[in-house]
Structures are given as structure tokens and as C-alpha cells.
Amino acid sequence: MESLMAVTIGVLFATAIYMMLRRSIVKLVIGLMLLSNAANLLIFSMAGMVRGAPPLVPKGLSAPAGAVADPLPQALVLTAIVIAFGVLSFAVVLVRRAWEVVRADDLDRMKDTDT
Amino acid sequence: MQLAILAGFVVAGLAPLLHRGFGARTPLLMAMLPAAFAVWLASLWPVLADGESLLLEWAWVPGLDITLTFLIDGLSWLFAMLITVIGTLVLVYAGEYLKGECDLPRFLVVITAFMMSMLGLVLADNLVALFVFWELTSITSYLLIGFHHTDPVARKSAQQGLFVTVGGGLALLAGFVMLAQAGDSWSLAVLNERGGQLTGHELYTPMLLCILIGAFTKSAQFPFHFWLPNAMAAPTPVSAYLHSATMVKAGVYLLARLHPALGGTELWEVTLSLVGAVTMLTGAFLAIRSINIKLLLAYSTVMALGTLTMLLGLGTEGALVAFVVFLLAHSLYKGALFMVAGIVDHETGTKDVTAMGGLRRVMPRTAVVACVASLSLAGLPPLLGFLGKELMLKSVLAADHYGGLILLLAFTGAFLTLAVATIVLLKPFFGPRVETPKTPHEAPAGMLVGPALLAALSLLFGLAPGTLDTLVEVTVNGLGAVEANVHLALWHGINLPLLLSMASLVLGLLVFRYWDGVRRRLAWLDPLIHRGPERGYEKLMAGMVWVAEWQTRCLQNGYVRNYLVMTLLVLLGLVGHALLVRHPLDIEMSIDAYFHEVVVAGLMIAGALAACVMRSRLAAVAAVGIMGFSIALIFVLFSAPDLAITQLLVETLTVVLLVLVLFRLPRFATLSAPAERWRDLVVAGSFGTLMTLLMLSVLNGERLPRISDYMVANSQPLAHGHNIVNVILVDFRALDTLGEMFVLALAAIGVHAMLRFHAAEYDAGHGQSGRRGNNG
């Protein structure tokens, strides 16, 4: 499964980068979304993917009975998902604001501080 | 001793406070500091006279073998004595010279700091300590050259001096590191006993060249001589002290200090004697062309520094004796002459020697001092300068390599120097009285005592050279000559050096007689001089600025895409190199997935690709949404329920947010040309491939023990939580979560502020100016 995920993540990264390299600012935002998802997925699957063994401690025991999925990358990814949402909402509002002020959709026309 | 020098820096810092209390008498007070050092050094003389040397140990960074140990032998004693004695006199002199100057406290701070750095430089036994003091002298010299900081010329000269000497300092540092590697010690005392090991080492040539660049830049040797005349923008006490008597001799000191360790090879002898001789001629020749009294003296200092380097290059016992005598003679007469030049400038208001004359009638005492000092510069008996010149010519006559060429250069230098001495003495002080911008008076006692004392010493040592025997002997022994037995005398009978001296006297007087003509005749050389090393320096500086502008234009051009592409290419290069070349790829592909998992992965890929190709914004957002929900499914399938919940929530919110904002955003537009698209496709494709390969090679690599085993085992017992991921977030790594909350809060404030601004602006009524204001 990890090999399949590796290919999938590669495709996600490629599409993210391609979108971020567009001149249209809205495409930049889409690229940003793809990129954060790709990165989250990368961290998650790098730790090894385990089916049906969530990192939970059953009631009455002090530790899980058998091997469980690695909880640490999950905690990291959870943080990352939330942060990515924060960044994205900020970026979206920023883009909207820039569009209102500059009325330019083209990033190439925003290269100076006083356009 | 070390403590005293460090305390000296503190005293330097206190100068402004002292100035508040003592006013114009502060320089006299500060002069007590070097005077005390001089007395202390003098008290050590009996020990040194017996041929002993002192090693004052002081650990600094023991782990790195860096010490503040001081080595006091003949050579460092002589230098330290010159620094402290001339330092005392210069401070007294400066008290008068800068009287009424509001920046006097600043001057005192810097010059005292310089004094301490210079003392540290000549006393340090450790290469690192020496280097630190070396750079400190460069920095203080920079501050002193630029003392009149409102004058652009002074600023430019200060910068030039700094760049040249500090640039050389970098080379010196490299040389020192190689030296310490080759000699297996940072201590000069130890290295000087390992001469054979060093000269035979494979690093000898690069090491020597680096150290020579450092020493040559500091001591203004050709082709780095140009900064020294420009440094004359400094106040005259500084020129007298730093740029003739002490700092510029640091390079020569270093060469002398390392002579036993690195000297004796053909490379050393040829480089030093030729560079020295060429510097000598360049200095003397440029001096003849100047009419500014300080420039005349500065170029003759370049000439003297060349002579010292050349003598070290010759390296024979006679040459080393000549080195010590010439060094002492030069410090005495040049210090005095610079101070006289300062007096003349101060009293007449001009530095142009052709615009003054007959000053001996109004300032007879200054004239007497000038007379003695310039006769010593000219190398006439019975002054110490004569002795130095005789010994120099004698050792040049005995030179091994390029003897004829060096003799020619040295002889030319000698008679041109004589001409310079005559110009400096006769032009201002003799001849008919010439009107000057200011009406001159005799100099005040405070300004005369320094030059008078130095001139008196020149005369005294010249008349009784025997008094110097022990000092020269002790110093020369420290330079590596075997048990020199020195007997200095003025009269050696009629021999070749004396005849050469007489010839140089005649030629020098001839040059002086026809000076105006000589200057005019030499005018055709002007273009050549303008293309000299200084032009090279300016070209280099301009080139640096050009490269900086060029790379800013290339790399910082304001196009987001270019930044991104640049960053990605660097990443691709570095990670790709590490992945493919340093750790050959070792990848196993195995598809052990169930059908429904493959479908979910396919959905993700399809969603991402669709987001790229959709022409409608809504469709693109929907495609990204599909991809996001598929990721949530992956989390569900692979044991991450918390992640799945979060992803679902966030994905839903994102889609809602985008859909809400979307119709306020511009439509998709095709802006890039096809070629650009292909370029981006290639960059994006290679980056995706890199990430895939990276992940595959990591999966195939060795698994390290999991950090999270501890968390799994202790989640319930320590934190009483059954969901391990949650326990990690709120307990084991609670600080991370706190940080995350701050980030979210900041983003929320940012979003809120931007939306509010928007409202305020529209309330104000779409004003263009209001918009600009909000922007700023």
C-alpha cells in the first residue's frame, strides 16, 4: 500500500507545484491546498500504514494489547491539518483583498510594492 | 600584564567621563597609561639583556588551545617600547593639536584602544590572540582615519584602508590555520623552534603566500601600498603614530616574528627582497612627485617599509642587524617629522610645501627639531638614520639572489629619499618667507616636546651607537641568527657603502635642485599611475556592487514564480544528489492493496488532476474537495480516526469558505505562454518524482526505534487518557498545541482585520487616497 501511496503523493505534489507556478492568483490558492494535503499524506504514510489498529487503549488496560499504528505522526498531521486551514483562510482573504485593491488577477503585475 | 592590557581597554572607554572632569588636561592624564607600560617594560630590561625571554601564561579558551600568553623577547620588547613611548608623546601632542575639538574624547577612546590592541599584537604568543589584536588594530585604524567623518574623502579613505587590511587579514587567518596545522601548535614560541618541519611541509607555499598577503596589506607593500597615502586623511597625531611608527609596522613585525619558523627558503628570500625593493622604489618615486608634506612623508614611509621587508628577505645576520637599526631609526625620525608636519600645517594652514618658506625665522625651535629629524631621514651622519642606511647598503651588497637588481632599486630609493628629506626640511623652513593662509607662530610646548624628544634620541643613538649594541644583539638573536655579536659604530673607514652614500647625497641634492623640472618631466607617467593598483581596487569594488545588483535583478526580481522555481531547483539538486549519488537508490515496489484502497487512491489522483485542468473555479474547488474527502477515507482505512474526523471537518469548512469567497474572486484565466507551461510541467513533474523516490527509499531504509513507544506505553498510566493521539496533543506535546493555537489566533485576527479594513474603506467612499493609505 505504501508504494501506491508514494506514487499518489508524487502526483499530488506535482499538481500542487504546477498550480502554484500559474500566474493566476486563484490557482495559487488551489495549489496551496493541494500542497498541504500532499505534505500531510506524506508524513502520515512514511510512518508505515497499518490497517484496523488505531492507537487507542482499551478500557481497563494500561496499554494497547497488540501493535497499534504510530500515534506520533498522527498527532503531527492533526496539528498540520488545522494549521493548513488557518494559513489557507488567511491566504484566501489576502487574495481577495489584493484583488479588490489591485484589480489584477496576474501575479506578474503584482511584482512591485506600489502597483 | 594581560590584565593590564584588558584594563587599558576599559580605561579607553572611560575617556569621555574623564574628559567631563578634567577637560583639556585629559590627554595628559591618558598619557600616563602608556607611560606606565613603558616604565614596566623598562624594568624588564635587565632580564632581557641577559638573553632571557619571558613567557607570561594566561589560559583563554583551553579547550581550543587558545591562550592569551604573552611572549616578551628582544623583538617584542623593542616594538612594545616604541608603541608605549611614542604613544605617550603622541597623546601629549594630540592634546595640543586637537585643543578645542569637540570630538576629543572620541579620539582618546579610539587611540587608547588602538594602543592596547597594538601592544597585544606584538606581545601575543598565540596565533589566534595575535590575529584578534591584528584585526582590532585594523578596526581602530579605520575609526581614526575616518575621524573627520563629515568629510567624504576621509570616509572613503577609511573604508579603503579597512577593506585592504581586513581583506589581507582574511588571508592571514587562512595562513595561520595552515601554519598551526603544519606545526601542530598555536604558539609562536613553539613554532619558531620547528622551522625545518614547517619549511619542508607540503602546505608551506600556500601558507607562506597567505601570511605574506596579510603582512603586505598591513605594511602597505607594493601592490597594496595605495591605502597608506590615502590614510593621511586622519588627524596628524594619528598619521605620526599609526601610519608611520606602529600599525603599518605590524606586517613587518609579523614577518620578523615568523622569520625563524618560515624564513631561510628561496621562496621567502626572493619574494620578500624583491617585493621590498620594488615597494622601496615605488614609495620613493611617488614621494618625489608629491607637494603635500604629509603625502611626501607617507610615501617615504612606504619606502621605509619596503626597506624593512627587503632586509628581512635578505635574512643574513648583517641584514637583520640593519633591520633592527633601520626600524628604530625610522620610528624615531618619522614620528618626529610627522609631528613637525602637523605643527607646520597647524600654524600655516597649508600642507603644500611649495606654498611655504622661511619658517625658521618665526618658529626656530621647530626648525631645529625638523633639521635633526630630516637629516636622520636623509641618512646623514652623525644620526641614527645614517647608521641604518649604511647597514642596509652593506647587506644589499652581500645579497644572494638578484643582487644587482636589488642594489639598483635600493640605491635609487636611497637618493630619492635624500631628496625627499631635503624637500621636507628646506622648502618650509628655509628660503625666502612666503605668505601663508595663517600667520605662523612658534609651536606650543606641548606640541614640541614629542618631536624634540624623538629627534634628540635619533641624535643621541647616532652619536653613541654603542648604547644600542645589547638591544640589537638581543633582538637579532630572537630573529633566528646564531649568536650575533653586534658592535655598532658610525665610522667604518672608507668602503663601498660609504661611497654609495656619498653618491646618493650628490644625486639627491641634484634631484632637489631641479625638483620642479623633475616633477614636470615625470608628468607623462600620470596615466600609468592612474592605472595602478588603486584603479584595480576601485574596479574590484565597482565589480562587487555590479555582481550584487546583477544577482538581485536575477534572483529578487519580484516574480513569485521565479522564486518558487529557484527554490525548487535548488531543492531538487541537493536532495536529488543526496538520493541518487550519495545513497544509490534501493527501491522495492509492492502492491499489496485491496481493491477499495486502490479506488480511493485513484480518486485522489483524479481529484488533484481535475483541479488542475478545470476551467471553472467552482469545479476546481469541488475537485479539491473530492481529493480531501478521499484523504479522510484513507485516514479511516488506516487506523487514524482522529485524523479522519479533523480532515472531514476542515475539508468541509474549506469548501464552504472557498465557495463563499469564490464569486468575489477573479475568474480563471490562461496567462502563461505554452513554453512556460511546459517548463512548469517539467519542474512540477520532476519534483513529484523526487518526492515519490524519496518516500520509496525511506520506506526501504532501516527503521529506527519509534519515539512513540514511550507514549503508547505511558498514555494511560501517566496521563489517564485512552486516546493516545489526543494525549500526545494535550499532554506530551502540549506546548506544540499551544503554539498552534497562537498561529490560528493570529490567522483569525488577520482575516478579521482584512475584512474590517475592507468595510471601513467602503464606508469612506471608495477614495483612491484612502485606499493607498490603508495599503501603506
Short mmCIF file of N, CA and C in Angstrom, two decimals, chain B residues 654-755:
data_model
loop_
_atom_site.label_atom_id
_atom_site.label_comp_id
_atom_site.label_asym_id
_atom_site.label_seq_id
_atom_site.Cartn_x
_atom_site.Cartn_y
_atom_site.Cartn_z
N THR B 654 -13.35 24.28 4.48
CA THR B 654 -12.60 24.86 3.38
C THR B 654 -13.49 25.06 2.16
N VAL B 655 -14.22 24.01 1.83
CA VAL B 655 -15.07 24.11 0.65
C VAL B 655 -16.11 25.21 0.85
N VAL B 656 -16.69 25.27 2.05
CA VAL B 656 -17.67 26.32 2.32
C VAL B 656 -17.04 27.70 2.17
N LEU B 657 -15.86 27.84 2.77
CA LEU B 657 -15.15 29.13 2.71
C LEU B 657 -14.87 29.53 1.27
N LEU B 658 -14.34 28.58 0.50
CA LEU B 658 -13.98 28.90 -0.88
C LEU B 658 -15.21 29.26 -1.69
N VAL B 659 -16.26 28.49 -1.49
CA VAL B 659 -17.46 28.77 -2.27
C VAL B 659 -18.01 30.15 -1.93
N LEU B 660 -17.92 30.50 -0.62
CA LEU B 660 -18.40 31.82 -0.20
C LEU B 660 -17.60 32.95 -0.83
N VAL B 661 -16.27 32.76 -0.85
CA VAL B 661 -15.40 33.84 -1.31
C VAL B 661 -15.28 33.83 -2.82
N LEU B 662 -15.56 32.65 -3.40
CA LEU B 662 -15.18 32.43 -4.80
C LEU B 662 -15.75 33.47 -5.75
N PHE B 663 -17.02 33.81 -5.58
CA PHE B 663 -17.60 34.70 -6.59
C PHE B 663 -17.11 36.14 -6.43
N ARG B 664 -16.34 36.37 -5.35
CA ARG B 664 -15.70 37.67 -5.21
C ARG B 664 -14.29 37.66 -5.81
N LEU B 665 -13.86 36.50 -6.26
CA LEU B 665 -12.51 36.39 -6.80
C LEU B 665 -12.55 36.41 -8.32
N PRO B 666 -11.40 36.73 -8.93
CA PRO B 666 -11.38 36.76 -10.40
C PRO B 666 -11.57 35.36 -10.97
N ARG B 667 -12.02 35.35 -12.22
CA ARG B 667 -12.18 34.07 -12.91
C ARG B 667 -10.81 33.52 -13.28
N PHE B 668 -10.79 32.21 -13.53
CA PHE B 668 -9.56 31.61 -14.03
C PHE B 668 -9.21 32.23 -15.37
N ALA B 669 -7.94 32.46 -15.56
CA ALA B 669 -7.53 32.97 -16.87
C ALA B 669 -6.28 32.22 -17.30
N THR B 670 -6.15 32.04 -18.59
CA THR B 670 -4.93 31.41 -19.11
C THR B 670 -3.96 32.53 -19.43
N LEU B 671 -2.91 32.64 -18.61
CA LEU B 671 -1.99 33.76 -18.76
C LEU B 671 -0.63 33.35 -19.29
N SER B 672 -0.20 32.12 -18.95
CA SER B 672 1.15 31.72 -19.34
C SER B 672 1.19 31.27 -20.78
N ALA B 673 2.35 31.50 -21.39
CA ALA B 673 2.57 31.02 -22.76
C ALA B 673 2.81 29.51 -22.70
N PRO B 674 2.57 28.78 -23.82
CA PRO B 674 2.75 27.33 -23.82
C PRO B 674 4.14 26.91 -23.35
N ALA B 675 5.17 27.65 -23.76
CA ALA B 675 6.53 27.27 -23.37
C ALA B 675 6.69 27.30 -21.86
N GLU B 676 6.09 28.33 -21.26
CA GLU B 676 6.17 28.43 -19.80
C GLU B 676 5.45 27.26 -19.14
N ARG B 677 4.29 26.90 -19.73
CA ARG B 677 3.55 25.77 -19.16
C ARG B 677 4.39 24.51 -19.19
N TRP B 678 5.08 24.29 -20.30
CA TRP B 678 5.91 23.09 -20.41
C TRP B 678 7.04 23.12 -19.39
N ARG B 679 7.63 24.31 -19.23
CA ARG B 679 8.70 24.42 -18.24
C ARG B 679 8.16 24.07 -16.85
N ASP B 680 6.99 24.66 -16.51
CA ASP B 680 6.41 24.41 -15.20
C ASP B 680 6.06 22.94 -15.03
N LEU B 681 5.57 22.34 -16.12
CA LEU B 681 5.21 20.93 -16.09
C LEU B 681 6.43 20.07 -15.78
N VAL B 682 7.54 20.42 -16.40
CA VAL B 682 8.76 19.65 -16.18
C VAL B 682 9.22 19.81 -14.73
N VAL B 683 9.22 21.06 -14.23
CA VAL B 683 9.64 21.29 -12.85
C VAL B 683 8.73 20.54 -11.89
N ALA B 684 7.40 20.68 -12.10
CA ALA B 684 6.44 20.04 -11.21
C ALA B 684 6.59 18.53 -11.28
N GLY B 685 6.73 18.01 -12.50
CA GLY B 685 6.85 16.57 -12.68
C GLY B 685 8.08 16.03 -11.99
N SER B 686 9.22 16.74 -12.16
CA SER B 686 10.43 16.20 -11.52
C SER B 686 10.32 16.29 -10.02
N PHE B 687 9.66 17.33 -9.51
CA PHE B 687 9.53 17.43 -8.07
C PHE B 687 8.66 16.30 -7.53
N GLY B 688 7.56 16.01 -8.23
CA GLY B 688 6.69 14.90 -7.81
C GLY B 688 7.45 13.59 -7.82
N THR B 689 8.24 13.36 -8.90
CA THR B 689 9.02 12.13 -8.98
C THR B 689 10.00 12.04 -7.82
N LEU B 690 10.63 13.17 -7.52
CA LEU B 690 11.59 13.19 -6.43
C LEU B 690 10.93 12.78 -5.13
N MET B 691 9.72 13.33 -4.87
CA MET B 691 9.04 13.00 -3.62
C MET B 691 8.69 11.52 -3.56
N THR B 692 8.26 10.97 -4.71
CA THR B 692 7.94 9.54 -4.74
C THR B 692 9.17 8.71 -4.44
N LEU B 693 10.28 9.04 -5.12
CA LEU B 693 11.51 8.28 -4.91
C LEU B 693 11.98 8.41 -3.47
N LEU B 694 11.86 9.64 -2.95
CA LEU B 694 12.28 9.88 -1.58
C LEU B 694 11.51 8.97 -0.63
N MET B 695 10.19 8.95 -0.83
CA MET B 695 9.38 8.15 0.08
C MET B 695 9.69 6.66 -0.07
N LEU B 696 9.85 6.21 -1.31
CA LEU B 696 10.13 4.79 -1.53
C LEU B 696 11.46 4.41 -0.88
N SER B 697 12.47 5.27 -1.01
CA SER B 697 13.76 4.90 -0.45
C SER B 697 13.72 4.96 1.07
N VAL B 698 12.90 5.87 1.63
CA VAL B 698 12.78 5.90 3.09
C VAL B 698 12.09 4.63 3.58
N LEU B 699 11.05 4.20 2.87
CA LEU B 699 10.32 3.00 3.28
C LEU B 699 11.21 1.79 3.27
N ASN B 700 12.15 1.78 2.34
CA ASN B 700 13.02 0.63 2.20
C ASN B 700 14.20 0.70 3.17
N GLY B 701 14.36 1.85 3.79
CA GLY B 701 15.52 2.02 4.66
C GLY B 701 15.32 1.36 6.00
N GLU B 702 16.32 1.53 6.83
CA GLU B 702 16.30 0.91 8.14
C GLU B 702 15.31 1.65 9.03
N ARG B 703 14.51 0.93 9.79
CA ARG B 703 13.57 1.58 10.71
C ARG B 703 14.28 1.85 12.03
N LEU B 704 14.18 3.06 12.49
CA LEU B 704 14.75 3.38 13.80
C LEU B 704 13.70 3.06 14.86
N PRO B 705 14.11 2.85 16.09
CA PRO B 705 13.13 2.61 17.15
C PRO B 705 12.17 3.80 17.24
N ARG B 706 10.91 3.51 17.50
CA ARG B 706 9.92 4.58 17.48
C ARG B 706 9.97 5.40 18.77
N ILE B 707 9.91 6.71 18.61
CA ILE B 707 9.86 7.58 19.79
C ILE B 707 8.54 7.33 20.51
N SER B 708 7.52 6.98 19.69
CA SER B 708 6.18 6.95 20.26
C SER B 708 5.92 5.73 21.13
N ASP B 709 6.87 4.76 21.16
CA ASP B 709 6.66 3.61 22.04
C ASP B 709 6.46 4.06 23.48
N TYR B 710 7.24 5.07 23.88
CA TYR B 710 7.11 5.59 25.23
C TYR B 710 5.70 6.15 25.44
N MET B 711 5.20 6.85 24.42
CA MET B 711 3.89 7.48 24.56
C MET B 711 2.78 6.43 24.60
N VAL B 712 2.96 5.40 23.79
CA VAL B 712 1.94 4.34 23.77
C VAL B 712 1.89 3.67 25.14
N ALA B 713 3.05 3.40 25.73
CA ALA B 713 3.10 2.68 27.00
C ALA B 713 2.61 3.54 28.17
N ASN B 714 2.81 4.86 28.07
CA ASN B 714 2.54 5.69 29.23
C ASN B 714 1.30 6.55 29.13
N SER B 715 0.59 6.42 28.02
CA SER B 715 -0.56 7.28 27.82
C SER B 715 -1.59 7.10 28.93
N GLN B 716 -1.91 5.84 29.23
CA GLN B 716 -2.91 5.60 30.28
C GLN B 716 -2.32 5.79 31.68
N PRO B 717 -1.17 5.15 31.98
CA PRO B 717 -0.66 5.26 33.36
C PRO B 717 -0.34 6.70 33.76
N LEU B 718 0.29 7.50 32.89
CA LEU B 718 0.72 8.83 33.29
C LEU B 718 -0.35 9.88 33.08
N ALA B 719 -1.03 9.81 31.90
CA ALA B 719 -1.93 10.90 31.56
C ALA B 719 -3.40 10.51 31.67
N HIS B 720 -3.64 9.25 32.02
CA HIS B 720 -5.02 8.77 32.20
C HIS B 720 -5.89 9.02 30.98
N GLY B 721 -5.30 8.84 29.79
CA GLY B 721 -6.09 9.04 28.58
C GLY B 721 -6.05 7.77 27.76
N HIS B 722 -7.16 7.44 27.12
CA HIS B 722 -7.20 6.21 26.33
C HIS B 722 -6.91 6.47 24.86
N ASN B 723 -7.16 7.69 24.40
CA ASN B 723 -6.84 8.01 23.01
C ASN B 723 -5.43 8.59 22.96
N ILE B 724 -4.48 7.78 22.45
CA ILE B 724 -3.07 8.17 22.57
C ILE B 724 -2.77 9.44 21.78
N VAL B 725 -3.40 9.57 20.60
CA VAL B 725 -3.14 10.78 19.79
C VAL B 725 -3.56 12.02 20.57
N ASN B 726 -4.73 11.94 21.21
CA ASN B 726 -5.20 13.10 21.98
C ASN B 726 -4.28 13.40 23.15
N VAL B 727 -3.79 12.32 23.79
CA VAL B 727 -2.89 12.54 24.93
C VAL B 727 -1.61 13.24 24.46
N ILE B 728 -1.11 12.81 23.30
CA ILE B 728 0.09 13.46 22.77
C ILE B 728 -0.17 14.95 22.57
N LEU B 729 -1.32 15.26 21.99
CA LEU B 729 -1.60 16.65 21.64
C LEU B 729 -1.75 17.53 22.87
N VAL B 730 -2.47 17.03 23.89
CA VAL B 730 -2.76 17.92 25.01
C VAL B 730 -1.84 17.69 26.19
N ASP B 731 -1.01 16.66 26.14
CA ASP B 731 -0.18 16.39 27.30
C ASP B 731 1.30 16.29 26.95
N PHE B 732 1.67 15.24 26.23
CA PHE B 732 3.10 15.06 25.94
C PHE B 732 3.67 16.21 25.14
N ARG B 733 2.93 16.67 24.17
CA ARG B 733 3.43 17.77 23.34
C ARG B 733 2.49 18.97 23.43
N ALA B 734 2.09 19.30 24.66
CA ALA B 734 1.09 20.35 24.86
C ALA B 734 1.59 21.70 24.37
N LEU B 735 2.92 21.94 24.49
CA LEU B 735 3.45 23.25 24.06
C LEU B 735 3.25 23.46 22.56
N ASP B 736 3.42 22.35 21.78
CA ASP B 736 3.18 22.44 20.34
C ASP B 736 1.76 22.91 20.08
N THR B 737 0.83 22.30 20.82
CA THR B 737 -0.58 22.64 20.61
C THR B 737 -0.84 24.10 20.97
N LEU B 738 -0.18 24.55 22.05
CA LEU B 738 -0.31 25.95 22.43
C LEU B 738 0.15 26.85 21.29
N GLY B 739 1.32 26.50 20.72
CA GLY B 739 1.85 27.27 19.59
C GLY B 739 0.86 27.28 18.43
N GLU B 740 0.28 26.12 18.17
CA GLU B 740 -0.68 26.01 17.08
C GLU B 740 -1.87 26.93 17.32
N MET B 741 -2.29 26.98 18.59
CA MET B 741 -3.44 27.85 18.89
C MET B 741 -3.09 29.31 18.62
N PHE B 742 -1.84 29.68 18.95
CA PHE B 742 -1.43 31.06 18.67
C PHE B 742 -1.48 31.34 17.18
N VAL B 743 -0.97 30.38 16.39
CA VAL B 743 -0.97 30.58 14.94
C VAL B 743 -2.39 30.79 14.45
N LEU B 744 -3.29 29.93 14.93
CA LEU B 744 -4.69 30.05 14.48
C LEU B 744 -5.28 31.38 14.91
N ALA B 745 -4.97 31.80 16.15
CA ALA B 745 -5.50 33.07 16.63
C ALA B 745 -4.99 34.21 15.76
N LEU B 746 -3.69 34.15 15.42
CA LEU B 746 -3.11 35.20 14.58
C LEU B 746 -3.79 35.24 13.22
N ALA B 747 -3.98 34.03 12.64
CA ALA B 747 -4.63 33.98 11.33
C ALA B 747 -6.03 34.57 11.43
N ALA B 748 -6.74 34.23 12.53
CA ALA B 748 -8.10 34.73 12.69
C ALA B 748 -8.10 36.25 12.79
N ILE B 749 -7.14 36.79 13.59
CA ILE B 749 -7.06 38.25 13.72
C ILE B 749 -6.78 38.88 12.36
N GLY B 750 -5.85 38.24 11.61
CA GLY B 750 -5.50 38.76 10.29
C GLY B 750 -6.71 38.80 9.38
N VAL B 751 -7.45 37.69 9.35
CA VAL B 751 -8.63 37.61 8.48
C VAL B 751 -9.64 38.68 8.88
N HIS B 752 -9.86 38.76 10.18
CA HIS B 752 -10.83 39.72 10.69
C HIS B 752 -10.42 41.15 10.31
N ALA B 753 -9.12 41.45 10.53
CA ALA B 753 -8.65 42.81 10.25
C ALA B 753 -8.83 43.14 8.79
N MET B 754 -8.51 42.18 7.92
CA MET B 754 -8.59 42.48 6.49
C MET B 754 -10.04 42.71 6.06
N LEU B 755 -10.93 41.93 6.66
CA LEU B 755 -12.33 42.13 6.31
C LEU B 755 -12.83 43.47 6.85
#
